[in-house]
């Protein structure tokens, strides 16, 4: 170091001159020499001081002399020690402005020589193929037109390396290099050797008795490598994902009553080729616990525990689940809010009974701390309006603070799907009895413009152009428009929805469509148009009600003389346009219900329409669906029952565009418009549809023993139903009775990178002679 070398040189000269002066008496030369070494020399080193009349600075190009003097900290004429000079030297080095620093004392002049770090001209990453430059650029601290700093460059190396490690490329190497240019400028280049993905070759478990390895693998985000490893990134090894999987595994067992479950260890062994990991989770499942005695008690005199006990919905003997307990306490606390009881909390007190493997729960109503919400601060929403986020909170400034409500609001903010990241936290406000809710979000993409191909059995191959925006203008509104053209049909649709109309949980929607068919599974054409504004609002925790008005119209054309007289008469009525009103009631527990393994869905639609046309009608449809998992959650059972009825209000006759029609989407094994009443006396025996239909479907989906990462599962199904009823049977010439049709079949489900595929193979068990079968069905929807 130049500064230390200068001090050593001065010290040597001082000792040498002192020794020469004292050696004039030859008899004492040896004694004085020893004294000079042992006594005189250390003293100047310990107390050496300097005083400089001026400071000369050499080598600067961009940096002002005043800046260097401020770091140096030495005033003109000030007496400074060697230690003070060294401190000044360290401050200059630590400033990050200089590539080299030298401090040279020369009598009463202090010379400071510096070599400034160059300015960065260009920052580039080379050798990267798997991660694009636009991913690196926002994360790098080294930027063009800034001073180059090796420490900053090393931090950028760590950033690039971490990005590759997150993709499982643990062997990635990043080397920073500089290319010097004129005028003290450099190009900073990060040379990357990406290396190969380190895959998870095997994912296994030790200690699991209740659930098999294959079942537990479906829970984890990490997957084993398979034939689709080039497309599936979940099979790469990342330590952060392993930690997440440990928590997911615990949640899986806790939700099924295994309260003592824990992961005792995770071992990750490197393969001999150093390109794969063998991961083993060691677990202790413990015993499954069920709810024992469920009681409700109150520690607040004015609160009646019986009223709250009626809404908690926990059943003794049911498998214990934290989510069930959480839902029960949430119901009770919401009841307290509706009754105007502020600061009431429900505290579950659990008593464990190891002998009978039950957990007794006492839901205790207690008085919580009196804390008020001071304000809600929202940050990070560059596009989304504040009110969109605030609408997810059931509380406002000045309301009692409820931690459970804040957690639920945080989940609702995440469920919006507008943000790639969101965080909701509470902190102390301006007083101990007030809190501030901080909402920190990061905007994510919410719109899409797609051009793709589509195929279905009913419409064939076609093209699809669509635009959708889930957060239109940052207002939380939904907007979509699509155009689809297939071999037999053309359609255009437009939808708009405002989910918080008038600042309430009230959804205002508009829907419009135009559809045109050209001999789509029938020897006639149709045109249809509709416009439907609607309002939808919740009426309970799981149910919603929608009301609507609508105007629609339809026209039947190109009916030939070989077609049924029924169709000819209906086409002769020309274009019919009418209006009406309707409603939709839905009840859905599939995602927010009490039992995570079971779900129920029910929907009832009713319309009164045709006002202004020659056929006024009442139409009602209903669908009920139940889903559950059995056999250690490995088999999913789904049962569906649906039906509909159409009736005339003015004695008119329905048209084929009004009646129900059935295809493979409702009853598998039959072609589109392949069943129902037909005019067998006509040359073109087109199906005529029916005023009533009923269908029941039962299916099971289960693993096939293939690796989970392949995304291939199997299924079995059985369908039964019928379509019947006409207003005009041509004096009995057309048989419109309700004949039972049924089918059985097998399915193959495959989650591919281009979308979900489903293959159905069906065998019809019961049908009429004129029905049309379709034994094989492929459904695919792809965008590119």
XYZ file of C-alpha atoms in Angstrom:
784
model
C 0.000 0.000 0.000
C 1.455 3.319 -1.087
C 0.384 5.193 2.019
C 2.047 2.678 4.404
C 5.199 2.534 2.301
C 5.568 6.320 2.533
C 5.305 6.302 6.297
C 7.864 3.494 6.566
C 10.307 5.435 4.395
C 10.063 8.578 6.526
C 10.488 6.614 9.712
C 13.654 4.947 8.345
C 15.256 8.321 7.431
C 14.504 9.740 10.874
C 16.160 6.815 12.703
C 19.205 6.807 10.421
C 19.913 10.536 10.966
C 19.546 10.247 14.742
C 21.966 7.351 14.898
C 24.610 9.208 12.860
C 24.496 12.279 15.143
C 24.895 10.235 18.315
C 27.830 8.223 16.961
C 30.412 11.120 17.116
C 31.876 9.702 20.287
C 33.384 6.437 19.126
C 33.565 4.906 22.610
C 29.829 5.058 23.022
C 28.867 3.983 19.457
C 27.794 0.473 20.324
C 25.856 1.527 23.410
C 24.072 4.375 21.612
C 23.265 2.226 18.590
C 21.557 -0.280 20.844
C 19.742 2.561 22.604
C 18.581 4.009 19.278
C 17.023 0.687 18.303
C 15.477 -0.168 21.651
C 14.412 3.271 22.899
C 14.595 6.074 20.339
C 13.050 4.320 17.295
C 9.675 3.298 18.835
C 8.862 6.758 20.129
C 8.557 8.573 16.767
C 6.429 5.645 15.388
C 3.974 5.974 18.265
C 3.725 9.746 18.275
C 4.574 10.725 14.702
C 2.560 13.766 13.572
C 2.300 15.722 10.361
C 1.347 19.214 9.386
C 0.746 20.061 5.749
C 0.595 23.529 4.291
C -1.186 22.221 1.171
C -2.670 19.116 -0.419
C -1.963 18.276 -4.032
C -4.456 16.019 -5.830
C -3.461 14.128 -8.962
C -5.386 11.915 -11.381
C -8.902 13.329 -11.128
C -11.115 13.567 -14.197
C -14.748 13.853 -13.085
C -14.572 14.159 -9.317
C -14.029 17.577 -7.739
C -11.069 18.183 -5.409
C -13.480 19.315 -2.698
C -15.090 15.880 -2.740
C -11.729 14.190 -2.172
C -10.842 16.615 0.638
C -14.177 15.928 2.322
C -13.442 12.203 2.373
C -9.831 12.832 3.474
C -10.907 15.002 6.414
C -7.603 16.957 6.757
C -7.582 20.771 7.026
C -4.715 22.981 5.911
C -2.141 23.480 8.712
C -3.840 20.943 10.967
C -1.563 18.588 12.902
C -2.584 15.029 12.111
C -1.251 11.675 13.227
C -0.354 8.703 11.073
C -3.554 7.018 12.253
C -5.622 9.980 11.040
C -3.937 9.808 7.657
C -4.714 6.092 7.465
C -8.373 6.793 8.344
C -8.575 9.316 5.532
C -7.062 6.790 3.163
C -9.651 4.182 4.160
C -12.498 6.647 3.621
C -11.288 7.389 0.099
C -11.015 3.682 -0.707
C -14.427 2.970 0.825
C -16.138 5.718 -1.171
C -16.336 3.397 -4.162
C -15.218 6.189 -6.466
C -11.611 5.191 -7.026
C -9.907 2.183 -8.517
C -6.568 3.089 -6.849
C -5.576 5.531 -4.077
C -2.074 6.639 -2.923
C -1.259 9.093 -0.102
C 2.327 10.392 -0.141
C 3.568 12.848 2.547
C 6.347 15.039 1.033
C 7.561 17.472 3.678
C 4.787 19.989 4.241
C 2.912 18.830 1.135
C 0.484 15.915 1.079
C 0.175 14.349 -2.378
C -3.008 12.372 -3.072
C -2.892 10.274 -6.244
C -6.134 8.657 -7.404
C -7.335 6.666 -10.356
C -11.067 7.012 -10.787
C -13.315 4.073 -11.541
C -14.454 4.242 -15.166
C -17.980 5.095 -16.270
C -20.081 2.207 -17.512
C -20.857 2.554 -21.186
C -22.899 -0.631 -21.789
C -24.122 -3.446 -19.528
C -24.825 -6.735 -21.265
C -25.345 -10.405 -20.451
C -23.908 -12.916 -22.883
C -24.376 -16.666 -23.144
C -27.919 -16.611 -21.769
C -30.496 -18.577 -23.719
C -32.953 -19.797 -21.101
C -33.487 -16.389 -19.468
C -33.954 -13.317 -21.627
C -32.148 -10.004 -21.181
C -35.333 -8.168 -20.223
C -35.551 -10.347 -17.099
C -32.060 -9.352 -15.947
C -32.127 -5.655 -16.842
C -34.490 -4.363 -14.113
C -32.637 -6.324 -11.414
C -29.038 -5.308 -12.086
C -27.537 -2.547 -9.947
C -24.816 -1.781 -12.487
C -26.333 0.584 -15.017
C -25.037 2.573 -18.023
C -23.743 6.107 -17.289
C -23.008 5.132 -13.696
C -19.589 4.624 -12.078
C -18.326 1.068 -12.318
C -17.862 -0.605 -8.937
C -16.510 -4.173 -8.557
C -18.559 -4.736 -5.384
C -21.757 -3.790 -7.212
C -20.806 -6.049 -10.112
C -20.356 -8.955 -7.692
C -23.844 -8.327 -6.302
C -25.164 -8.485 -9.856
C -23.359 -11.798 -10.335
C -25.230 -13.147 -7.295
C -28.529 -11.856 -8.681
C -28.040 -13.567 -12.053
C -26.901 -16.781 -10.351
C -29.983 -16.813 -8.094
C -32.263 -16.455 -11.127
C -30.706 -19.537 -12.678
C -30.838 -21.449 -9.409
C -34.550 -20.687 -9.190
C -34.884 -22.579 -12.492
C -32.889 -25.492 -11.137
C -29.644 -24.640 -12.925
C -27.409 -24.969 -9.896
C -24.272 -25.315 -12.023
C -24.704 -21.933 -13.719
C -21.542 -19.801 -13.707
C -21.436 -16.022 -14.138
C -18.192 -14.108 -14.729
C -18.062 -10.288 -14.877
C -15.635 -8.806 -17.401
C -14.843 -5.245 -18.412
C -13.798 -3.995 -21.819
C -12.003 -0.675 -21.566
C -12.990 2.108 -23.933
C -11.703 5.642 -24.538
C -12.342 8.489 -22.079
C -12.190 6.184 -19.057
C -15.283 4.202 -20.048
C -15.866 0.462 -19.908
C -18.335 -2.060 -21.228
C -19.467 -4.394 -18.439
C -20.198 -7.897 -19.684
C -21.570 -10.761 -17.585
C -20.544 -13.990 -19.289
C -22.938 -16.811 -18.428
C -22.437 -20.544 -18.659
C -25.980 -21.775 -18.003
C -25.312 -25.458 -17.462
C -28.046 -28.077 -17.358
C -31.096 -28.269 -15.177
C -30.591 -30.224 -12.002
C -33.700 -32.389 -12.013
C -35.520 -34.279 -9.302
C -34.938 -37.837 -10.471
C -36.853 -39.463 -7.622
C -39.253 -38.097 -5.011
C -39.975 -40.548 -2.198
C -41.300 -40.670 1.348
C -40.397 -42.578 4.488
C -42.789 -43.109 7.388
C -46.069 -42.689 5.490
C -48.619 -45.423 6.139
C -51.978 -43.775 5.447
C -51.222 -42.102 2.125
C -49.133 -43.623 -0.632
C -46.117 -41.994 -2.219
C -48.073 -41.324 -5.400
C -50.824 -39.513 -3.451
C -48.346 -37.348 -1.578
C -46.471 -36.495 -4.769
C -49.670 -34.921 -6.105
C -49.704 -32.582 -3.115
C -46.200 -31.232 -3.623
C -45.227 -28.533 -6.063
C -41.959 -30.331 -6.807
C -42.388 -33.165 -9.315
C -40.272 -36.051 -10.518
C -38.599 -35.766 -13.898
C -40.396 -37.541 -16.708
C -40.669 -37.643 -20.469
C -42.043 -34.078 -20.468
C -39.103 -32.682 -18.516
C -38.326 -30.226 -21.321
C -41.730 -28.626 -20.832
C -42.337 -29.141 -17.103
C -40.179 -26.922 -14.927
C -41.600 -28.235 -11.670
C -39.159 -31.152 -11.826
C -36.129 -28.888 -11.306
C -34.559 -28.783 -7.879
C -34.880 -25.523 -5.940
C -34.332 -25.334 -2.157
C -37.081 -22.721 -1.699
C -39.639 -25.012 -3.305
C -38.659 -27.823 -0.958
C -39.358 -25.595 2.056
C -42.727 -24.673 0.575
C -43.513 -28.341 -0.009
C -42.872 -29.114 3.648
C -45.557 -26.610 4.632
C -47.961 -27.860 1.979
C -47.464 -31.414 3.219
C -48.254 -30.363 6.777
C -51.387 -28.521 5.680
C -52.507 -31.608 3.768
C -52.288 -33.836 6.844
C -53.711 -31.263 9.277
C -56.796 -30.803 7.109
C -57.404 -34.535 7.463
C -57.141 -34.710 11.222
C -53.488 -35.710 11.674
C -52.652 -33.055 14.260
C -49.317 -34.624 15.254
C -47.939 -34.769 11.735
C -44.466 -33.435 11.181
C -41.694 -33.682 8.643
C -38.673 -34.853 10.585
C -36.237 -34.354 7.735
C -35.644 -33.926 4.041
C -32.584 -35.451 2.416
C -31.361 -34.344 -0.987
C -28.784 -36.625 -2.535
C -26.829 -35.649 -5.638
C -26.566 -38.261 -8.361
C -23.179 -39.592 -9.346
C -23.418 -37.690 -12.615
C -24.235 -34.517 -10.605
C -27.224 -33.724 -12.806
C -30.097 -34.894 -10.603
C -31.323 -35.045 -7.010
C -32.945 -37.866 -5.097
C -35.235 -36.257 -2.517
C -36.673 -38.144 0.429
C -39.189 -36.718 2.900
C -39.147 -38.427 6.288
C -42.525 -37.963 7.981
C -44.425 -38.949 11.106
C -48.140 -39.150 10.392
C -49.481 -39.799 13.870
C -53.111 -40.683 14.550
C -56.208 -39.189 12.982
C -58.338 -37.144 15.389
C -62.017 -36.302 15.203
C -64.128 -33.648 16.819
C -65.391 -34.661 20.237
C -67.798 -32.565 22.300
C -68.537 -29.181 20.725
C -69.672 -26.511 23.180
C -70.109 -22.745 23.145
C -69.662 -20.579 26.218
C -69.527 -16.868 26.892
C -67.370 -14.782 29.185
C -69.401 -11.678 28.345
C -72.538 -11.215 30.452
C -74.662 -9.594 27.726
C -73.841 -12.220 25.082
C -76.081 -15.295 24.833
C -73.949 -18.309 23.939
C -76.940 -20.278 22.580
C -77.475 -17.812 19.723
C -73.883 -18.249 18.601
C -73.897 -22.012 19.049
C -76.653 -22.245 16.446
C -74.395 -20.908 13.673
C -71.112 -22.725 14.316
C -72.036 -25.883 12.291
C -69.354 -28.191 13.751
C -70.334 -31.849 14.064
C -69.133 -34.206 16.746
C -67.467 -37.201 15.121
C -66.343 -35.345 11.989
C -62.657 -35.510 11.078
C -60.832 -32.591 12.653
C -59.712 -29.844 10.297
C -58.352 -26.382 11.138
C -60.349 -24.946 8.239
C -63.611 -26.222 9.756
C -62.726 -24.585 13.049
C -61.729 -21.371 11.309
C -65.009 -21.234 9.391
C -67.002 -21.795 12.575
C -65.291 -18.994 14.478
C -65.649 -16.681 11.454
C -69.421 -17.294 11.357
C -69.766 -16.544 15.031
C -67.732 -13.342 14.820
C -69.752 -12.160 11.825
C -72.921 -12.768 13.835
C -71.491 -10.594 16.614
C -70.890 -7.787 14.113
C -74.453 -8.055 12.768
C -75.777 -7.828 16.334
C -73.702 -4.695 16.988
C -71.386 -6.414 19.478
C -67.988 -4.831 18.908
C -64.670 -6.335 19.981
C -66.175 -9.792 20.506
C -63.737 -12.582 19.712
C -64.221 -16.334 19.537
C -61.424 -18.278 21.172
C -61.421 -22.039 20.411
C -60.135 -23.952 23.440
C -59.215 -27.480 22.468
C -58.937 -30.386 24.899
C -57.150 -33.444 23.608
C -58.428 -36.956 24.399
C -55.691 -39.391 23.398
C -57.627 -42.438 24.537
C -60.491 -42.058 22.045
C -58.568 -39.851 19.585
C -60.943 -36.900 19.827
C -60.582 -33.175 20.346
C -63.169 -31.437 22.502
C -63.683 -27.849 21.413
C -65.120 -25.079 23.551
C -65.844 -21.975 21.501
C -65.453 -19.210 24.069
C -66.869 -15.738 23.391
C -64.447 -13.254 24.908
C -63.938 -9.510 24.919
C -61.072 -8.600 22.621
C -58.832 -5.551 22.905
C -60.486 -2.237 22.053
C -58.522 -1.300 18.959
C -59.786 0.968 16.181
C -58.729 1.013 12.523
C -57.054 4.399 12.030
C -56.593 4.140 8.248
C -55.930 1.783 5.345
C -52.834 2.620 3.285
C -52.530 1.124 -0.212
C -49.242 1.199 -2.111
C -47.902 -0.269 -5.341
C -51.127 -0.044 -7.360
C -49.927 1.898 -10.385
C -53.000 1.038 -12.482
C -55.638 -0.336 -10.144
C -57.666 2.305 -8.336
C -57.566 2.403 -4.545
C -61.296 1.792 -4.309
C -60.948 -1.569 -6.051
C -58.678 -2.768 -3.249
C -60.739 -1.073 -0.531
C -63.857 -2.858 -1.746
C -62.285 -6.120 -0.558
C -62.377 -4.864 3.037
C -65.566 -5.139 5.081
C -64.248 -2.501 7.466
C -63.409 1.177 7.048
C -61.553 3.792 9.060
C -63.055 4.087 12.531
C -64.377 0.500 12.689
C -63.285 -1.943 15.412
C -60.182 -3.868 14.425
C -60.819 -7.543 13.698
C -57.720 -9.617 12.818
C -59.838 -12.295 11.178
C -61.485 -9.778 8.884
C -58.070 -8.472 7.856
C -56.906 -11.988 6.968
C -60.065 -12.606 4.950
C -59.657 -9.263 3.185
C -56.067 -10.202 2.309
C -57.348 -13.417 0.724
C -59.940 -11.486 -1.250
C -57.257 -9.097 -2.539
C -55.157 -12.060 -3.707
C -58.204 -13.720 -5.248
C -58.798 -10.710 -7.495
C -56.000 -11.950 -9.727
C -54.899 -8.405 -10.520
C -51.632 -8.532 -8.601
C -48.580 -10.743 -8.976
C -47.843 -10.185 -5.294
C -49.830 -8.716 -2.407
C -49.196 -8.299 1.282
C -51.601 -7.045 3.954
C -50.275 -6.252 7.417
C -51.435 -4.334 10.485
C -49.179 -2.060 12.511
C -49.624 0.278 15.453
C -51.031 3.654 14.501
C -50.671 7.078 16.110
C -51.866 5.658 19.440
C -51.627 2.232 21.100
C -55.364 1.659 20.618
C -55.254 2.327 16.856
C -53.866 0.337 13.957
C -52.920 1.134 10.385
C -53.588 -1.477 7.709
C -50.797 -1.501 5.117
C -51.683 -3.023 1.756
C -48.649 -3.476 -0.490
C -49.388 -4.837 -3.964
C -47.476 -5.427 -7.173
C -49.381 -5.109 -10.420
C -49.613 -8.136 -12.686
C -50.950 -8.703 -16.209
C -54.748 -8.790 -16.387
C -55.485 -8.669 -20.105
C -55.003 -10.984 -23.029
C -55.294 -10.829 -26.785
C -55.293 -14.227 -28.398
C -55.583 -15.733 -31.805
C -55.986 -19.455 -31.757
C -57.463 -22.633 -33.034
C -60.384 -24.445 -31.482
C -61.952 -27.819 -32.027
C -65.104 -29.398 -30.682
C -67.250 -32.245 -31.825
C -70.302 -30.003 -32.085
C -68.721 -27.251 -34.217
C -65.610 -28.834 -35.748
C -62.366 -26.957 -36.333
C -62.252 -23.202 -36.385
C -60.440 -19.997 -35.588
C -60.898 -17.869 -32.524
C -59.966 -14.217 -31.968
C -60.598 -12.861 -28.519
C -59.728 -9.989 -26.225
C -60.315 -9.923 -22.500
C -59.416 -7.576 -19.668
C -60.162 -8.483 -16.059
C -59.217 -5.073 -14.662
C -60.452 -2.637 -17.292
C -58.938 0.841 -16.781
C -57.903 -0.241 -13.290
C -61.532 -0.206 -12.135
C -61.839 -3.936 -11.502
C -64.255 -4.284 -14.413
C -64.385 -7.277 -16.744
C -64.480 -6.755 -20.494
C -64.285 -9.358 -23.234
C -65.002 -9.596 -26.923
C -64.567 -12.663 -29.094
C -65.084 -13.770 -32.654
C -65.261 -17.438 -33.586
C -65.634 -19.000 -36.992
C -65.897 -22.755 -37.484
C -66.921 -25.039 -40.315
C -70.607 -24.745 -39.434
C -71.012 -21.603 -37.353
C -70.022 -17.998 -36.844
C -70.438 -16.117 -33.597
C -69.561 -12.818 -31.973
C -69.961 -12.111 -28.278
C -69.372 -9.182 -25.956
C -69.421 -9.141 -22.155
C -68.943 -6.423 -19.563
C -69.223 -6.628 -15.769
C -68.837 -4.071 -12.996
C -68.421 -6.125 -9.775
C -68.969 -3.225 -7.340
C -71.797 -1.235 -8.793
C -72.701 1.795 -6.650
C -69.873 0.859 -4.298
C -71.650 -2.298 -3.107
C -71.267 -6.044 -3.584
C -73.509 -5.748 -6.617
C -72.428 -6.887 -10.063
C -73.769 -5.050 -13.088
C -73.358 -6.989 -16.303
C -74.069 -6.662 -20.012
C -73.960 -9.483 -22.519
C -74.598 -9.425 -26.228
C -74.080 -12.041 -28.921
C -74.780 -12.844 -32.536
C -74.711 -16.457 -33.752
C -75.188 -17.893 -37.181
C -75.202 -21.581 -38.107
C -74.796 -23.056 -41.559
C -76.132 -26.598 -41.624
C -74.541 -27.338 -38.236
C -75.634 -30.949 -37.662
C -78.905 -30.091 -39.389
C -80.151 -29.296 -42.917
C -81.266 -25.755 -42.146
C -79.653 -22.495 -41.044
C -80.322 -20.269 -38.064
C -79.509 -16.752 -36.937
C -79.827 -15.560 -33.350
C -79.132 -12.299 -31.537
C -79.506 -11.288 -27.878
C -78.806 -8.453 -25.444
C -78.928 -9.093 -21.667
C -78.204 -6.575 -18.896
C -78.182 -8.095 -15.395
C -77.619 -7.466 -11.691
C -76.133 -10.126 -9.382
C -75.735 -9.941 -5.612
C -75.113 -12.311 -2.661
C -77.997 -13.446 -0.493
C -76.033 -15.733 1.843
C -72.507 -16.998 2.442
C -72.645 -19.465 -0.447
C -75.505 -18.289 -2.625
C -76.059 -15.502 -5.141
C -79.069 -14.215 -7.027
C -79.004 -12.593 -10.448
C -81.872 -10.798 -12.148
C -81.948 -9.742 -15.784
C -83.968 -8.309 -18.624
C -83.285 -9.333 -22.166
C -84.209 -8.904 -25.782
C -83.532 -11.681 -28.237
C -84.514 -12.864 -31.645
C -84.056 -15.778 -34.015
C -84.670 -16.705 -37.645
C -84.753 -20.087 -39.413
C -83.743 -20.150 -43.080
C -82.903 -22.536 -45.935
C -85.400 -25.196 -44.907
C -85.820 -27.479 -47.920
C -88.911 -29.229 -49.174
C -87.405 -32.512 -47.971
C -87.444 -31.270 -44.385
C -90.177 -31.831 -41.840
C -93.399 -29.859 -42.170
C -92.782 -28.787 -38.586
C -89.570 -27.028 -39.601
C -91.161 -25.558 -42.716
C -93.979 -24.071 -40.651
C -91.533 -22.641 -38.130
C -89.360 -21.076 -40.841
C -92.442 -19.529 -42.454
C -93.040 -17.476 -39.279
C -89.946 -15.425 -40.217
C -87.818 -13.442 -37.825
C -89.176 -13.299 -34.295
C -87.893 -10.736 -31.767
C -89.113 -10.441 -28.197
C -88.151 -9.440 -24.698
C -88.421 -10.787 -21.220
C -87.110 -11.045 -17.677
C -85.261 -13.784 -15.840
C -83.292 -14.792 -12.787
C -80.424 -17.106 -11.785
C -79.980 -18.516 -8.306
C -76.752 -20.343 -7.461
C -75.448 -22.106 -4.379
C -71.772 -23.115 -4.427
C -69.624 -24.683 -1.685
C -67.007 -26.250 -3.939
C -64.255 -23.767 -3.050
C -65.394 -22.102 0.167
C -67.372 -24.853 1.842
C -66.755 -26.501 5.181
C -65.332 -29.762 3.885
C -62.265 -29.410 1.613
C -62.930 -32.872 0.116
C -66.571 -32.272 -0.777
C -68.453 -29.632 -2.681
C -71.968 -28.924 -3.841
C -73.284 -26.727 -6.605
C -76.854 -25.888 -7.500
C -78.157 -23.490 -10.130
C -81.716 -22.588 -11.028
C -82.559 -20.414 -14.036
C -85.970 -19.037 -14.921
C -87.053 -16.854 -17.825
C -90.301 -15.385 -19.064
C -89.744 -14.221 -22.624
C -91.062 -13.771 -26.094
C -92.990 -10.616 -25.215
C -93.628 -8.922 -28.564
C -93.283 -12.125 -30.614
C -95.841 -14.745 -31.602
C -94.615 -17.144 -28.911
C -94.505 -16.108 -25.265
C -92.965 -18.694 -23.002
C -91.723 -19.646 -19.567
C -88.476 -21.571 -19.377
C -86.806 -23.134 -16.332
C -83.581 -25.123 -16.043
C -81.887 -26.593 -13.007
C -78.520 -28.214 -12.381
C -77.336 -29.948 -9.230
C -73.809 -31.223 -8.793
C -71.999 -32.979 -5.950
C -68.322 -33.847 -5.778
C -66.371 -35.846 -3.229
C -63.060 -37.658 -2.869
C -62.738 -41.225 -1.640
C -60.052 -43.852 -1.160
C -57.590 -41.560 0.589
C -58.525 -38.714 -1.743
C -57.198 -40.563 -4.779
C -60.545 -40.993 -6.540
C -62.830 -38.075 -7.333
C -66.527 -38.820 -7.731
C -68.804 -36.369 -9.514
C -72.569 -36.673 -9.815
C -74.638 -34.287 -11.928
C -78.378 -34.044 -12.472
C -79.897 -31.427 -14.742
C -83.108 -30.775 -16.576
C -85.292 -28.162 -18.175
C -88.850 -27.405 -19.165
C -90.290 -24.967 -21.725
C -93.974 -24.005 -21.773
C -96.168 -21.650 -23.756
C -97.910 -18.724 -22.054
C -100.137 -17.630 -24.961
C -100.983 -20.941 -26.570
C -98.323 -20.466 -29.246
C -96.045 -23.119 -30.691
C -92.331 -23.219 -29.918
C -89.693 -23.245 -32.641
C -86.558 -25.349 -32.909
C -84.539 -22.266 -31.884
C -86.548 -22.095 -28.630
C -86.491 -25.777 -27.695
C -83.758 -27.726 -25.941
C -81.301 -29.786 -27.951
C -78.806 -32.347 -26.739
C -75.305 -33.328 -27.748
C -72.286 -35.068 -26.274
C -71.744 -32.263 -23.770
C -74.899 -33.416 -21.978
C -75.247 -37.092 -22.886
C -72.056 -38.804 -23.986
C -72.183 -41.481 -26.637
C -74.607 -39.550 -28.863
C -73.844 -37.198 -31.739
C -74.692 -33.514 -31.763
C -78.485 -33.276 -32.208
C -78.339 -37.045 -32.248
C -81.382 -37.804 -30.106
C -84.860 -36.544 -29.431
C -88.085 -36.299 -31.433
C -87.748 -36.633 -35.219
C -90.151 -36.516 -38.118
C -89.547 -39.961 -39.608
C -91.969 -39.236 -42.436
C -89.670 -36.568 -43.885
C -86.723 -37.234 -46.180
C -84.452 -35.062 -44.019
C -85.027 -36.600 -40.635
C -83.569 -33.663 -38.719
C -83.921 -33.671 -34.984
C -86.582 -31.223 -33.818
C -85.487 -30.656 -30.225
C -87.784 -30.940 -27.246
C -89.620 -28.848 -24.685
C -88.272 -30.955 -21.834
C -85.074 -32.791 -21.000
C -83.519 -34.589 -18.057
C -80.001 -36.012 -17.688
C -78.060 -37.733 -14.926
C -74.294 -38.214 -15.120
C -71.979 -40.070 -12.778
C -68.230 -40.181 -13.302
C -65.046 -41.058 -11.469
C -61.546 -39.739 -12.064
C -58.540 -41.639 -10.731
C -54.769 -41.997 -11.226
C -53.455 -44.576 -13.647
C -50.194 -45.245 -11.845
C -48.242 -43.023 -14.223
C -45.866 -40.389 -12.827
C -47.777 -37.358 -11.602
C -45.797 -34.933 -13.753
C -47.232 -36.536 -16.918
C -50.631 -35.081 -16.029
C -52.470 -38.180 -17.271
C -55.378 -39.643 -15.325
C -58.249 -41.961 -16.172
C -61.972 -41.981 -15.663
C -65.177 -43.960 -15.997
C -68.659 -42.588 -16.551
C -72.280 -43.568 -16.979
C -74.916 -41.220 -18.420
C -78.680 -41.501 -18.735
C -81.326 -39.080 -19.930
C -83.959 -38.138 -22.429
C -85.268 -35.270 -24.566
C -88.969 -35.106 -25.351
C -92.083 -32.996 -25.878
C -93.358 -31.033 -28.916
C -96.214 -28.522 -29.257
C -96.952 -29.699 -32.803
C -96.729 -33.452 -33.453
C -98.521 -33.320 -36.816
C -101.555 -35.055 -35.416
C -99.530 -37.766 -33.731
C -97.291 -38.540 -36.692
C -94.222 -37.580 -34.646
C -93.393 -39.635 -31.566
C -92.255 -37.172 -28.855
C -92.380 -39.491 -25.862
C -89.642 -39.621 -23.204
C -87.543 -42.637 -24.182
C -84.582 -43.424 -21.957
C -81.129 -43.216 -23.468
C -78.003 -44.335 -21.613
C -74.309 -44.954 -22.160
C -71.156 -45.983 -20.362
C -67.572 -45.181 -21.194
C -64.012 -44.470 -20.228
C -62.078 -41.213 -20.267
C -58.462 -40.219 -20.514
C -57.500 -36.804 -19.106
C -54.251 -35.174 -20.135
C -53.053 -31.765 -18.952
C -50.782 -30.693 -21.789
C -48.800 -27.475 -22.239
C -51.257 -26.414 -24.963
C -54.298 -26.982 -22.773
C -56.412 -29.764 -21.269
C -57.377 -32.704 -23.461
C -60.102 -35.210 -22.763
C -60.663 -38.413 -24.719
C -63.989 -40.211 -24.258
C -64.845 -43.642 -25.573
C -68.528 -44.486 -25.155
C -70.819 -47.460 -25.662
C -74.531 -46.777 -25.906
C -76.672 -49.042 -23.738
C -80.157 -47.799 -24.610
C -81.345 -45.762 -27.585
C -83.992 -45.433 -30.258
C -83.432 -46.768 -33.758
C -83.207 -43.294 -35.285
C -80.704 -41.923 -32.751
C -77.193 -41.117 -33.972
C -74.220 -42.398 -32.001
C -70.760 -40.978 -31.498
C -68.479 -43.450 -29.771
C -65.265 -41.426 -29.725
C -64.919 -37.847 -28.628
C -61.911 -35.545 -28.364
C -62.165 -32.108 -26.819
C -59.275 -29.715 -27.152
C -58.913 -25.961 -26.859
C -55.598 -24.445 -27.896
C -54.214 -20.939 -28.291
C -50.970 -19.988 -29.923
